[in-house]
mmCIF file of C-alpha atoms in Angstrom:
data_model
loop_
_atom_site.group_PDB
_atom_site.id
_atom_site.type_symbol
_atom_site.label_atom_id
_atom_site.label_comp_id
_atom_site.label_asym_id
_atom_site.label_seq_id
_atom_site.Cartn_x
_atom_site.Cartn_y
_atom_site.Cartn_z
ATOM 1 C CA MET R 512 123.393 122.669 81.190
ATOM 2 C CA LEU R 513 120.712 121.801 78.661
ATOM 3 C CA TRP R 514 120.719 118.242 79.995
ATOM 4 C CA LEU R 515 119.604 119.365 83.449
ATOM 5 C CA PHE R 516 115.871 119.112 82.850
ATOM 6 C CA SER R 517 116.162 115.736 81.127
ATOM 7 C CA LEU R 518 118.352 114.405 83.941
ATOM 8 C CA HIS R 519 115.853 115.665 86.495
ATOM 9 C CA ARG R 520 113.110 113.892 84.512
ATOM 10 C CA LEU R 521 115.128 110.672 84.510
ATOM 11 C CA ILE R 522 115.662 110.770 88.254
ATOM 12 C CA PHE R 523 112.072 111.567 89.062
ATOM 13 C CA TRP R 524 110.701 109.155 86.470
ATOM 14 C CA GLY R 525 112.397 106.591 88.668
ATOM 15 C CA THR R 526 110.464 108.169 91.472
ATOM 16 C CA ASP R 527 107.336 108.024 89.330
ATOM 17 C CA MET R 528 107.734 104.285 89.060
ATOM 18 C CA ASN R 529 107.706 104.216 92.832
ATOM 19 C CA SER R 530 105.158 106.942 93.238
ATOM 20 C CA ARG R 531 102.921 106.929 90.181
ATOM 21 C CA LEU R 532 103.306 103.193 89.621
ATOM 22 C CA SER R 533 103.727 101.936 93.137
ATOM 23 C CA TYR R 534 102.849 104.754 95.455
ATOM 24 C CA SER R 535 100.451 107.428 94.357
ATOM 25 C CA ALA R 536 98.908 105.189 91.696
ATOM 26 C CA ARG R 537 97.640 102.804 94.333
ATOM 27 C CA PHE R 538 93.919 102.928 94.958
ATOM 28 C CA GLN R 539 92.707 102.621 98.494
ATOM 29 C CA VAL R 540 89.723 103.090 100.736
ATOM 30 C CA THR R 541 90.224 106.529 102.256
ATOM 31 C CA SER R 542 87.498 108.916 103.395
ATOM 32 C CA GLY R 543 85.097 107.255 100.995
ATOM 33 C CA GLN R 544 87.146 107.989 97.877
ATOM 34 C CA VAL R 545 89.735 106.238 95.753
ATOM 35 C CA THR R 546 92.882 108.352 95.964
ATOM 36 C CA ARG R 547 92.956 109.355 92.304
ATOM 37 C CA ALA R 548 94.080 112.803 93.460
ATOM 38 C CA GLN R 549 97.459 111.203 94.117
ATOM 39 C CA LEU R 550 97.542 110.054 90.492
ATOM 40 C CA ALA R 551 96.986 113.636 89.382
ATOM 41 C CA LEU R 552 99.936 114.758 91.498
ATOM 42 C CA GLY R 553 102.097 112.106 89.761
ATOM 43 C CA ARG R 554 105.477 113.626 89.009
ATOM 44 C CA THR R 555 105.094 116.357 91.572
ATOM 45 C CA PHE R 556 104.992 113.546 94.109
ATOM 46 C CA LEU R 557 102.951 114.323 97.183
ATOM 47 C CA LEU R 558 102.245 115.938 100.457
ATOM 48 C CA SER R 559 103.219 116.486 103.991
ATOM 49 C CA LEU R 560 105.687 117.142 106.765
ATOM 50 C CA ALA R 561 105.591 114.243 109.245
ATOM 51 C CA SER R 562 105.726 114.814 112.989
ATOM 52 C CA LEU R 563 106.471 112.272 115.680
ATOM 53 C CA VAL R 564 104.161 111.968 118.690
ATOM 54 C CA ILE R 565 106.501 111.407 121.626
ATOM 55 C CA ALA R 566 105.242 109.905 124.854
ATOM 56 C CA THR R 567 106.652 111.310 128.088
ATOM 57 C CA ALA R 568 107.597 109.026 130.948
ATOM 58 C CA SER R 569 105.263 108.794 133.923
ATOM 59 C CA LEU R 570 104.535 106.464 136.844
ATOM 60 C CA VAL R 571 101.069 105.530 135.602
ATOM 61 C CA SER R 572 99.676 102.787 133.402
ATOM 62 C CA VAL R 573 101.073 102.256 129.887
ATOM 63 C CA ASP R 574 97.751 103.254 128.283
ATOM 64 C CA ALA R 575 97.736 106.485 130.244
ATOM 65 C CA VAL R 576 101.352 107.270 129.331
ATOM 66 C CA ILE R 577 101.323 106.757 125.579
ATOM 67 C CA GLY R 578 97.625 106.524 124.752
ATOM 68 C CA VAL R 579 95.878 103.609 123.101
ATOM 69 C CA GLU R 580 96.508 104.962 119.595
ATOM 70 C CA ASP R 581 100.289 105.112 120.197
ATOM 71 C CA LYS R 582 100.660 101.485 121.310
ATOM 72 C CA VAL R 583 102.028 98.805 119.013
ATOM 73 C CA GLN R 584 98.923 97.362 117.414
ATOM 74 C CA PRO R 585 98.314 93.857 115.965
ATOM 75 C CA TRP R 586 97.983 95.192 112.397
ATOM 76 C CA GLU R 587 101.521 96.642 112.478
ATOM 77 C CA GLY R 588 103.196 93.284 111.755
ATOM 78 C CA GLU R 589 103.428 91.238 108.556
ATOM 79 C CA ALA R 590 100.621 91.329 106.034
ATOM 80 C CA PHE R 591 97.636 89.083 106.847
ATOM 81 C CA ALA R 592 99.488 87.613 109.858
ATOM 82 C CA ALA R 593 97.445 89.128 112.692
ATOM 83 C CA ASP R 594 94.435 87.283 114.103
ATOM 84 C CA PRO R 595 91.177 88.864 112.855
ATOM 85 C CA SER R 596 89.641 88.963 116.323
ATOM 86 C CA ALA R 597 92.732 90.702 117.735
ATOM 87 C CA ILE R 598 92.527 93.353 115.014
ATOM 88 C CA LEU R 599 88.824 93.948 115.621
ATOM 89 C CA GLU R 600 89.314 94.214 119.378
ATOM 90 C CA ALA R 601 92.220 96.646 119.068
ATOM 91 C CA ALA R 602 90.396 98.791 116.504
ATOM 92 C CA ALA R 603 87.312 98.909 118.719
ATOM 93 C CA GLY R 604 89.432 100.499 121.450
ATOM 94 C CA LEU R 605 90.340 103.473 119.259
ATOM 95 C CA GLU R 606 88.456 106.742 119.231
ATOM 96 C CA PRO R 607 87.436 107.196 115.570
ATOM 97 C CA PRO R 608 88.021 110.622 114.036
ATOM 98 C CA ALA R 609 84.848 112.677 113.861
ATOM 99 C CA GLY R 610 83.367 113.153 110.423
ATOM 100 C CA SER R 611 85.563 110.574 108.674
ATOM 101 C CA ALA R 612 84.261 107.743 106.511
ATOM 102 C CA VAL R 613 87.420 105.650 106.853
ATOM 103 C CA TYR R 614 90.032 105.353 109.604
ATOM 104 C CA ARG R 615 93.499 104.684 108.162
ATOM 105 C CA LEU R 616 95.408 102.517 110.651
ATOM 106 C CA VAL R 617 98.663 101.896 108.795
ATOM 107 C CA ASP R 618 100.368 102.909 105.551
ATOM 108 C CA ASP R 619 103.405 100.661 105.074
ATOM 109 C CA ALA R 620 105.860 100.500 102.163
ATOM 110 C CA THR R 621 108.970 98.333 101.869
ATOM 111 C CA TYR R 622 111.522 98.908 99.093
ATOM 112 C CA ARG R 623 113.825 95.942 98.563
ATOM 113 C CA ILE R 624 116.837 96.487 96.261
ATOM 114 C CA ASP R 625 118.802 93.525 94.905
ATOM 115 C CA GLU R 626 122.466 93.224 93.865
ATOM 116 C CA GLN R 627 121.675 94.481 90.350
ATOM 117 C CA GLY R 628 119.844 97.559 91.596
ATOM 118 C CA ARG R 629 116.380 96.219 90.717
ATOM 119 C CA ARG R 630 113.642 97.293 93.101
ATOM 120 C CA GLU R 631 110.660 95.540 94.616
ATOM 121 C CA VAL R 632 108.028 97.769 96.200
ATOM 122 C CA ARG R 633 105.668 96.108 98.653
ATOM 123 C CA ARG R 634 102.837 98.359 99.829
ATOM 124 C CA ARG R 635 100.366 97.558 102.566
ATOM 125 C CA SER R 636 97.376 99.380 104.045
ATOM 126 C CA VAL R 637 94.939 98.657 106.877
ATOM 127 C CA SER R 638 91.766 100.711 107.333
ATOM 128 C CA LYS R 639 88.483 100.590 109.227
ATOM 129 C CA ILE R 640 85.212 101.465 107.464
ATOM 130 C CA LEU R 641 83.279 103.948 109.619
ATOM 131 C CA THR R 642 80.281 104.926 107.465
ATOM 132 C CA ARG R 643 78.490 103.817 104.306
ATOM 133 C CA GLN R 644 80.303 106.574 102.457
ATOM 134 C CA GLY R 645 83.477 104.598 103.153
ATOM 135 C CA LEU R 646 82.171 101.716 101.042
ATOM 136 C CA ALA R 647 82.399 103.705 97.812
ATOM 137 C CA ASN R 648 85.120 102.996 95.243
ATOM 138 C CA ALA R 649 86.516 100.119 97.298
ATOM 139 C CA LEU R 650 89.239 98.372 95.329
ATOM 140 C CA VAL R 651 92.890 97.435 95.447
ATOM 141 C CA ALA R 652 95.200 98.277 92.554
ATOM 142 C CA ALA R 653 98.798 98.564 91.435
ATOM 143 C CA ALA R 654 100.248 100.313 88.401
ATOM 144 C CA TRP R 655 103.127 98.976 86.347
ATOM 145 C CA ALA R 656 105.090 99.281 83.110
ATOM 146 C CA PRO R 657 105.327 95.955 81.227
ATOM 147 C CA TRP R 658 108.796 96.755 79.853
ATOM 148 C CA LEU R 659 110.115 97.330 83.378
ATOM 149 C CA HIS R 660 108.062 95.255 85.828
ATOM 150 C CA ASP R 661 106.849 91.740 86.340
ATOM 151 C CA ARG R 662 103.075 91.532 86.552
ATOM 152 C CA PRO R 663 102.132 92.940 89.992
ATOM 153 C CA LYS R 664 100.680 90.830 92.775
ATOM 154 C CA LEU R 665 97.518 91.896 94.591
ATOM 155 C CA ASP R 666 96.073 90.488 97.774
ATOM 156 C CA ALA R 667 93.530 91.643 100.332
ATOM 157 C CA ARG R 668 91.266 90.515 103.121
ATOM 158 C CA VAL R 669 88.175 92.078 104.640
ATOM 159 C CA ILE R 670 87.369 91.283 108.263
ATOM 160 C CA ALA R 671 83.664 91.690 108.996
ATOM 161 C CA PRO R 672 82.468 93.011 112.384
ATOM 162 C CA ASP R 673 81.433 89.455 113.354
ATOM 163 C CA GLY R 674 85.016 88.217 112.866
ATOM 164 C CA THR R 675 84.568 86.412 109.560
ATOM 165 C CA SER R 676 87.274 87.073 106.976
ATOM 166 C CA ARG R 677 87.101 87.131 103.181
ATOM 167 C CA ARG R 678 90.158 87.000 100.938
ATOM 168 C CA LEU R 679 90.512 88.702 97.569
ATOM 169 C CA ASP R 680 89.317 86.502 94.693
ATOM 170 C CA GLN R 681 92.250 86.427 92.256
ATOM 171 C CA GLN R 682 89.810 85.725 89.408
ATOM 172 C CA THR R 683 88.345 89.220 89.827
ATOM 173 C CA ILE R 684 91.601 91.031 88.943
ATOM 174 C CA ASN R 685 91.427 92.952 85.677
ATOM 175 C CA GLU R 686 93.829 95.145 83.727
ATOM 176 C CA VAL R 687 93.135 98.668 82.450
ATOM 177 C CA PRO R 688 95.224 101.467 80.901
ATOM 178 C CA PHE R 689 96.971 103.868 83.245
ATOM 179 C CA PRO R 690 94.867 107.060 83.415
ATOM 180 C CA GLN R 691 96.795 109.981 81.946
ATOM 181 C CA THR R 692 96.293 113.380 83.564
ATOM 182 C CA ASP R 693 97.863 115.109 80.554
ATOM 183 C CA PRO R 694 96.202 114.325 77.186
ATOM 184 C CA ARG R 695 99.478 115.109 75.430
ATOM 185 C CA ILE R 696 101.237 112.115 77.006
ATOM 186 C CA PHE R 697 100.901 108.604 75.564
ATOM 187 C CA SER R 698 102.303 105.629 77.446
ATOM 188 C CA ASP R 699 102.033 101.859 77.785
ATOM 189 C CA LYS R 700 101.669 101.878 81.569
ATOM 190 C CA ARG R 701 98.934 99.645 82.948
ATOM 191 C CA ILE R 702 96.925 99.104 86.134
ATOM 192 C CA LEU R 703 95.805 95.877 87.758
ATOM 193 C CA GLN R 704 92.751 96.265 89.959
ATOM 194 C CA ALA R 705 90.146 94.209 91.762
ATOM 195 C CA PRO R 706 87.078 94.909 93.944
ATOM 196 C CA LEU R 707 87.347 94.273 97.652
ATOM 197 C CA PRO R 708 84.993 91.520 98.885
ATOM 198 C CA GLY R 709 82.445 91.652 101.691
ATOM 199 C CA LEU R 710 82.682 95.301 102.692
ATOM 200 C CA SER R 711 80.425 96.617 105.439
ATOM 201 C CA VAL R 712 80.419 99.412 107.983
ATOM 202 C CA GLY R 713 82.728 98.411 110.834
ATOM 203 C CA ALA R 714 84.828 96.094 108.650
ATOM 204 C CA ILE R 715 88.635 96.114 108.598
ATOM 205 C CA VAL R 716 90.220 96.284 105.130
ATOM 206 C CA GLU R 717 93.782 95.060 104.657
ATOM 207 C CA TRP R 718 95.494 94.970 101.264
ATOM 208 C CA GLU R 719 98.988 94.436 99.897
ATOM 209 C CA THR R 720 100.496 95.049 96.453
ATOM 210 C CA VAL R 721 103.891 93.923 95.161
ATOM 211 C CA VAL R 722 105.524 95.552 92.127
ATOM 212 C CA ARG R 723 108.917 94.128 91.128
ATOM 213 C CA GLU R 724 111.339 95.379 88.496
ATOM 214 C CA ARG R 725 112.526 92.599 86.177
ATOM 215 C CA ILE R 726 115.280 94.764 84.674
ATOM 216 C CA ARG R 727 117.249 97.637 86.095
ATOM 217 C CA PHE R 728 115.446 100.913 85.551
ATOM 218 C CA PHE R 729 118.524 102.704 84.154
ATOM 219 C CA ASP R 730 121.913 101.052 83.701
ATOM 220 C CA GLY R 731 123.667 104.267 84.638
ATOM 221 C CA GLY R 732 122.192 104.198 88.128
ATOM 222 C CA THR R 733 118.925 104.763 89.948
ATOM 223 C CA VAL R 734 117.721 106.941 92.796
ATOM 224 C CA THR R 735 114.717 105.971 94.910
ATOM 225 C CA HIS R 736 112.485 108.583 96.564
ATOM 226 C CA MET R 737 109.948 107.731 99.279
ATOM 227 C CA GLY R 738 107.427 110.297 100.440
ATOM 228 C CA LEU R 739 107.197 110.891 104.181
ATOM 229 C CA PHE R 740 103.660 112.198 104.251
ATOM 230 C CA SER R 741 100.025 111.282 104.488
ATOM 231 C CA ALA R 742 97.130 112.382 102.320
ATOM 232 C CA ASP R 743 94.866 111.360 105.185
ATOM 233 C CA PRO R 744 94.888 113.557 108.326
ATOM 234 C CA ASN R 745 93.730 110.582 110.422
ATOM 235 C CA LEU R 746 96.485 108.086 109.584
ATOM 236 C CA LEU R 747 97.833 106.388 112.708
ATOM 237 C CA LEU R 748 101.128 104.957 111.447
ATOM 238 C CA LEU R 749 103.292 105.633 108.405
ATOM 239 C CA ARG R 750 106.221 103.251 107.924
ATOM 240 C CA ARG R 751 108.921 103.231 105.239
ATOM 241 C CA THR R 752 111.560 100.487 104.980
ATOM 242 C CA VAL R 753 114.494 100.065 102.589
ATOM 243 C CA ILE R 754 116.473 96.808 102.389
ATOM 244 C CA ALA R 755 119.577 96.340 100.251
ATOM 245 C CA PRO R 756 122.669 94.089 100.158
ATOM 246 C CA THR R 757 125.674 95.481 101.980
ATOM 247 C CA ASP R 758 127.583 95.362 98.666
ATOM 248 C CA TYR R 759 125.061 97.793 97.193
ATOM 249 C CA ASN R 760 126.682 100.587 99.255
ATOM 250 C CA LEU R 761 123.310 102.082 100.183
ATOM 251 C CA LYS R 762 123.378 105.799 100.993
ATOM 252 C CA HIS R 763 120.435 107.869 102.146
ATOM 253 C CA ASP R 764 119.298 111.335 103.120
ATOM 254 C CA VAL R 765 116.073 112.800 104.501
ATOM 255 C CA ILE R 766 114.878 115.947 102.767
ATOM 256 C CA GLY R 767 112.433 118.365 104.343
ATOM 257 C CA SER R 768 112.111 116.579 107.693
ATOM 258 C CA ASP R 769 114.140 115.823 110.821
ATOM 259 C CA VAL R 770 112.564 112.380 111.285
ATOM 260 C CA GLU R 771 114.934 109.710 112.599
ATOM 261 C CA VAL R 772 116.134 106.916 110.303
ATOM 262 C CA HIS R 773 116.967 103.612 112.030
ATOM 263 C CA ARG R 774 119.821 101.836 110.211
ATOM 264 C CA THR R 775 120.771 98.223 110.970
ATOM 265 C CA VAL R 776 123.136 95.751 109.312
ATOM 266 C CA ALA R 777 122.595 91.991 109.595
ATOM 267 C CA ASP R 778 122.927 88.913 107.362
ATOM 268 C CA ASP R 779 124.754 90.902 104.658
ATOM 269 C CA GLN R 780 121.864 93.336 104.369
ATOM 270 C CA VAL R 781 121.384 96.991 105.252
ATOM 271 C CA LYS R 782 117.958 98.003 106.531
ATOM 272 C CA LEU R 783 116.599 101.534 106.899
ATOM 273 C CA THR R 784 113.345 102.089 108.789
ATOM 274 C CA ILE R 785 111.262 105.195 109.429
ATOM 275 C CA GLU R 786 108.122 105.095 111.569
ATOM 276 C CA ILE R 787 105.908 108.153 112.035
ATOM 277 C CA ARG R 788 102.877 107.951 114.276
ATOM 278 C CA LYS R 789 99.994 110.297 113.500
ATOM 279 C CA PRO R 790 101.814 112.127 110.700
ATOM 280 C CA LYS R 791 100.627 115.613 109.931
ATOM 281 C CA ALA R 792 98.851 115.782 106.580
ATOM 282 C CA ILE R 793 99.106 118.645 104.113
ATOM 283 C CA GLN R 794 96.285 118.756 101.602
ATOM 284 C CA ALA R 795 98.069 120.809 98.925
ATOM 285 C CA ILE R 796 101.601 121.669 97.909
ATOM 286 C CA PRO R 797 102.796 124.521 95.688
ATOM 287 C CA THR R 798 103.553 123.797 92.055
ATOM 288 C CA ASP R 799 106.203 125.048 89.615
ATOM 289 C CA LEU R 800 108.868 125.188 92.311
ATOM 290 C CA PRO R 801 112.603 125.288 91.476
ATOM 291 C CA LEU R 802 114.087 121.837 90.877
ATOM 292 C CA ASP R 803 116.344 122.122 93.944
ATOM 293 C CA PHE R 804 113.483 123.028 96.309
ATOM 294 C CA ALA R 805 112.069 120.312 98.581
ATOM 295 C CA ALA R 806 108.321 120.655 98.079
ATOM 296 C CA PHE R 807 107.578 117.675 100.329
ATOM 297 C CA PRO R 808 109.479 115.630 102.933
ATOM 298 C CA HIS R 809 111.003 112.481 101.516
ATOM 299 C CA LEU R 810 113.679 109.847 101.974
ATOM 300 C CA ILE R 811 116.155 109.496 99.111
ATOM 301 C CA CYS R 812 118.312 106.381 98.638
ATOM 302 C CA SER R 813 120.909 105.264 96.117
ATOM 303 C CA GLY R 814 123.839 102.913 95.754
ATOM 304 C CA GLU R 815 125.590 105.034 93.141
ATOM 305 C CA SER R 816 128.878 106.774 93.896
ATOM 306 C CA SER R 817 127.742 110.291 92.956
ATOM 307 C CA TRP R 818 125.212 112.405 91.096
ATOM 308 C CA GLY R 819 127.995 113.160 88.648
ATOM 309 C CA GLN R 820 128.285 109.475 87.742
ATOM 310 C CA ILE R 821 124.576 109.209 86.955
ATOM 311 C CA ALA R 822 124.593 112.484 85.017
ATOM 312 C CA THR R 823 127.598 111.465 82.926
ATOM 313 C CA LEU R 824 126.184 108.070 82.020
ATOM 314 C CA TYR R 825 122.819 109.576 81.126
ATOM 315 C CA ALA R 826 124.482 112.267 79.002
ATOM 316 C CA ASN R 827 126.430 109.551 77.175
ATOM 317 C CA THR R 828 123.220 107.619 76.535
ATOM 318 C CA VAL R 829 121.509 110.691 75.120
ATOM 319 C CA ALA R 830 124.605 111.615 73.076
ATOM 320 C CA GLU R 831 124.196 108.380 71.124
ATOM 321 C CA LYS R 832 120.962 109.837 69.738
ATOM 322 C CA LEU R 833 122.996 112.685 68.210
ATOM 323 C CA ASN R 834 125.726 110.608 66.539
ATOM 324 C CA ASP R 835 124.094 110.746 63.100
ATOM 325 C CA ALA R 836 121.923 113.809 63.570
ATOM 326 C CA GLU R 837 122.908 115.472 60.230
ATOM 327 C CA LEU R 838 121.522 118.847 61.243
ATOM 328 C CA SER R 839 124.158 121.018 59.524
ATOM 329 C CA GLN R 840 121.900 122.099 56.670
ATOM 330 C CA ILE R 841 119.106 123.145 59.028
ATOM 331 C CA ALA R 842 121.640 124.892 61.274
ATOM 332 C CA THR R 843 123.056 126.843 58.335
ATOM 333 C CA THR R 844 119.615 127.916 57.146
ATOM 334 C CA ILE R 845 118.346 129.173 60.502
ATOM 335 C CA SER R 846 121.679 130.904 61.242
ATOM 336 C CA GLU R 847 121.356 133.223 58.265
ATOM 337 C CA GLY R 848 121.347 136.850 59.346
ATOM 338 C CA ALA R 849 122.572 136.042 62.891
ATOM 339 C CA ASP R 850 125.626 138.061 63.940
ATOM 340 C CA SER R 851 126.345 136.453 67.326
ATOM 341 C CA ASP R 852 126.112 133.132 69.149
ATOM 342 C CA GLU R 853 123.361 134.546 71.322
ATOM 343 C CA ASP R 854 121.348 135.393 68.214
ATOM 344 C CA ARG R 855 121.936 131.897 66.776
ATOM 345 C CA ILE R 856 120.762 130.324 70.026
ATOM 346 C CA ARG R 857 117.555 132.371 69.913
ATOM 347 C CA LYS R 858 116.932 131.329 66.324
ATOM 348 C CA ALA R 859 117.593 127.661 67.104
ATOM 349 C CA LEU R 860 115.217 127.738 70.057
ATOM 350 C CA ALA R 861 112.525 129.472 68.014
ATOM 351 C CA TYR R 862 112.911 126.844 65.273
ATOM 352 C CA VAL R 863 112.468 123.959 67.718
ATOM 353 C CA GLN R 864 109.449 125.600 69.326
ATOM 354 C CA LYS R 865 107.862 126.188 65.920
ATOM 355 C CA GLN R 866 108.559 122.760 64.440
ATOM 356 C CA VAL R 867 107.959 120.560 67.507
ATOM 357 C CA ARG R 868 104.776 120.727 69.568
ATOM 358 C CA TYR R 869 104.775 119.222 73.028
ATOM 359 C CA THR R 870 103.566 115.617 72.943
ATOM 360 C CA GLY R 871 105.202 112.664 74.655
ATOM 361 C CA LEU R 872 105.472 109.066 73.464
ATOM 362 C CA GLU R 873 106.511 107.213 76.606
ATOM 363 C CA PHE R 874 106.541 103.623 75.424
ATOM 364 C CA GLY R 875 109.111 101.452 77.168
ATOM 365 C CA GLN R 876 112.417 103.194 77.838
ATOM 366 C CA GLU R 877 111.306 106.054 75.628
ATOM 367 C CA ALA R 878 109.829 107.382 78.845
ATOM 368 C CA ILE R 879 113.369 108.310 79.931
ATOM 369 C CA ILE R 880 115.480 108.163 76.731
ATOM 370 C CA PRO R 881 114.814 110.752 73.978
ATOM 371 C CA HIS R 882 114.158 110.055 70.316
ATOM 372 C CA THR R 883 116.636 111.129 67.665
ATOM 373 C CA PRO R 884 116.258 114.638 66.214
ATOM 374 C CA GLN R 885 115.250 113.068 62.888
ATOM 375 C CA GLN R 886 112.401 111.175 64.530
ATOM 376 C CA THR R 887 111.248 114.243 66.422
ATOM 377 C CA LEU R 888 111.360 116.485 63.368
ATOM 378 C CA ALA R 889 109.578 113.931 61.164
ATOM 379 C CA ARG R 890 106.744 113.537 63.689
ATOM 380 C CA GLY R 891 106.489 117.222 64.437
ATOM 381 C CA TYR R 892 106.134 116.545 68.152
ATOM 382 C CA GLY R 893 108.154 115.489 71.175
ATOM 383 C CA ASP R 894 108.352 115.926 74.918
ATOM 384 C CA CYS R 895 110.883 117.914 76.938
ATOM 385 C CA LYS R 896 113.767 115.472 76.461
ATOM 386 C CA ASP R 897 113.066 115.184 72.708
ATOM 387 C CA GLN R 898 112.972 118.951 72.290
ATOM 388 C CA SER R 899 116.105 119.557 74.353
ATOM 389 C CA THR R 900 118.012 116.843 72.453
ATOM 390 C CA PHE R 901 116.955 118.393 69.141
ATOM 391 C CA LEU R 902 118.068 121.832 70.350
ATOM 392 C CA VAL R 903 121.443 120.532 71.539
ATOM 393 C CA GLY R 904 121.977 118.900 68.154
ATOM 394 C CA LEU R 905 121.258 122.164 66.345
ATOM 395 C CA LEU R 906 123.575 124.163 68.586
ATOM 396 C CA ARG R 907 126.416 121.697 68.142
ATOM 397 C CA ALA R 908 125.890 121.871 64.379
ATOM 398 C CA MET R 909 126.455 125.647 64.774
ATOM 399 C CA ASP R 910 129.701 124.946 66.692
ATOM 400 C CA ILE R 911 128.098 126.236 69.881
ATOM 401 C CA LYS R 912 129.002 124.256 72.965
ATOM 402 C CA ALA R 913 125.905 122.510 74.343
#
């Protein structure tokens, strides 16, 4: 199927909007660096196999049984709800990891899906600054696509060692272009960012970002992927939550991990929760893997009836770009001298590769929907979905099934 790669791009572009725009595109204080490495991973998504730390029963004190780091901590509740002094006291009782500039205490993400399939991604992080190196590149940020999302919301507070707390100044938020890791890709994605106030060694940094879709990502259906990993080997708690109406018919699967998913139903809502304490971090993952290979552990959720439904609706959407393709003359010309369908296919592919260099215009829904063959040919460039659509049009003009 020549649509396979484009369909895969559609599905994982949806992931990108949760990873690149809401997940890996977040900036955070971690080991003294902003996690721009996650941006570079982008479509590949990210890292690691999570492992649960299980406490064994014993007739001794609770601290001795499960360890201080495995207890429910005050920062594990709602954002900005915990008392600053309680957070400082609990953090002081932890043994900081040797050689680290920042101690990640919690990485929390909640995906809320409404009746129309629109998603809100609420991310939250709590960290402790251990050294002056941890003060570098300290900001909070969220990426977004104006055609798809409402303007993101940013908030943060910094709790100083003396217990005083400073909240993020909303007047300091600015907007910048989304940094592209591939110079051949052009997009209208944006980033909101702001500096964190009052940082010092020993301070607790808590931030939250909210990115909400104002339209449905793809009318044919959406699939949401959530990474079950940590880029930081010292993270204490990773939590992922999905909330959807019962009518949404939420289905899920965990890929690449045997972590337990807690599912509850109440007040006409389905809630999935995964909590991993001290997840194992993997610093690198292989690239160029087959599309059906799970390169990283993740939770996948959807309310659609089947993959076939999404694939059919996407194929129909792309087919509209071929309705008036008028490629018969080009097809006839490049077919000259070919004595088999296989030879015609080779010639068609060679023509596309010669006439269309790889460059992507990902403005608005053009990030997931291809341009017409006429547009692609006139520009002399296009991305994978543009090139594959052009090739399909040529093959159909040759009466070759594609």
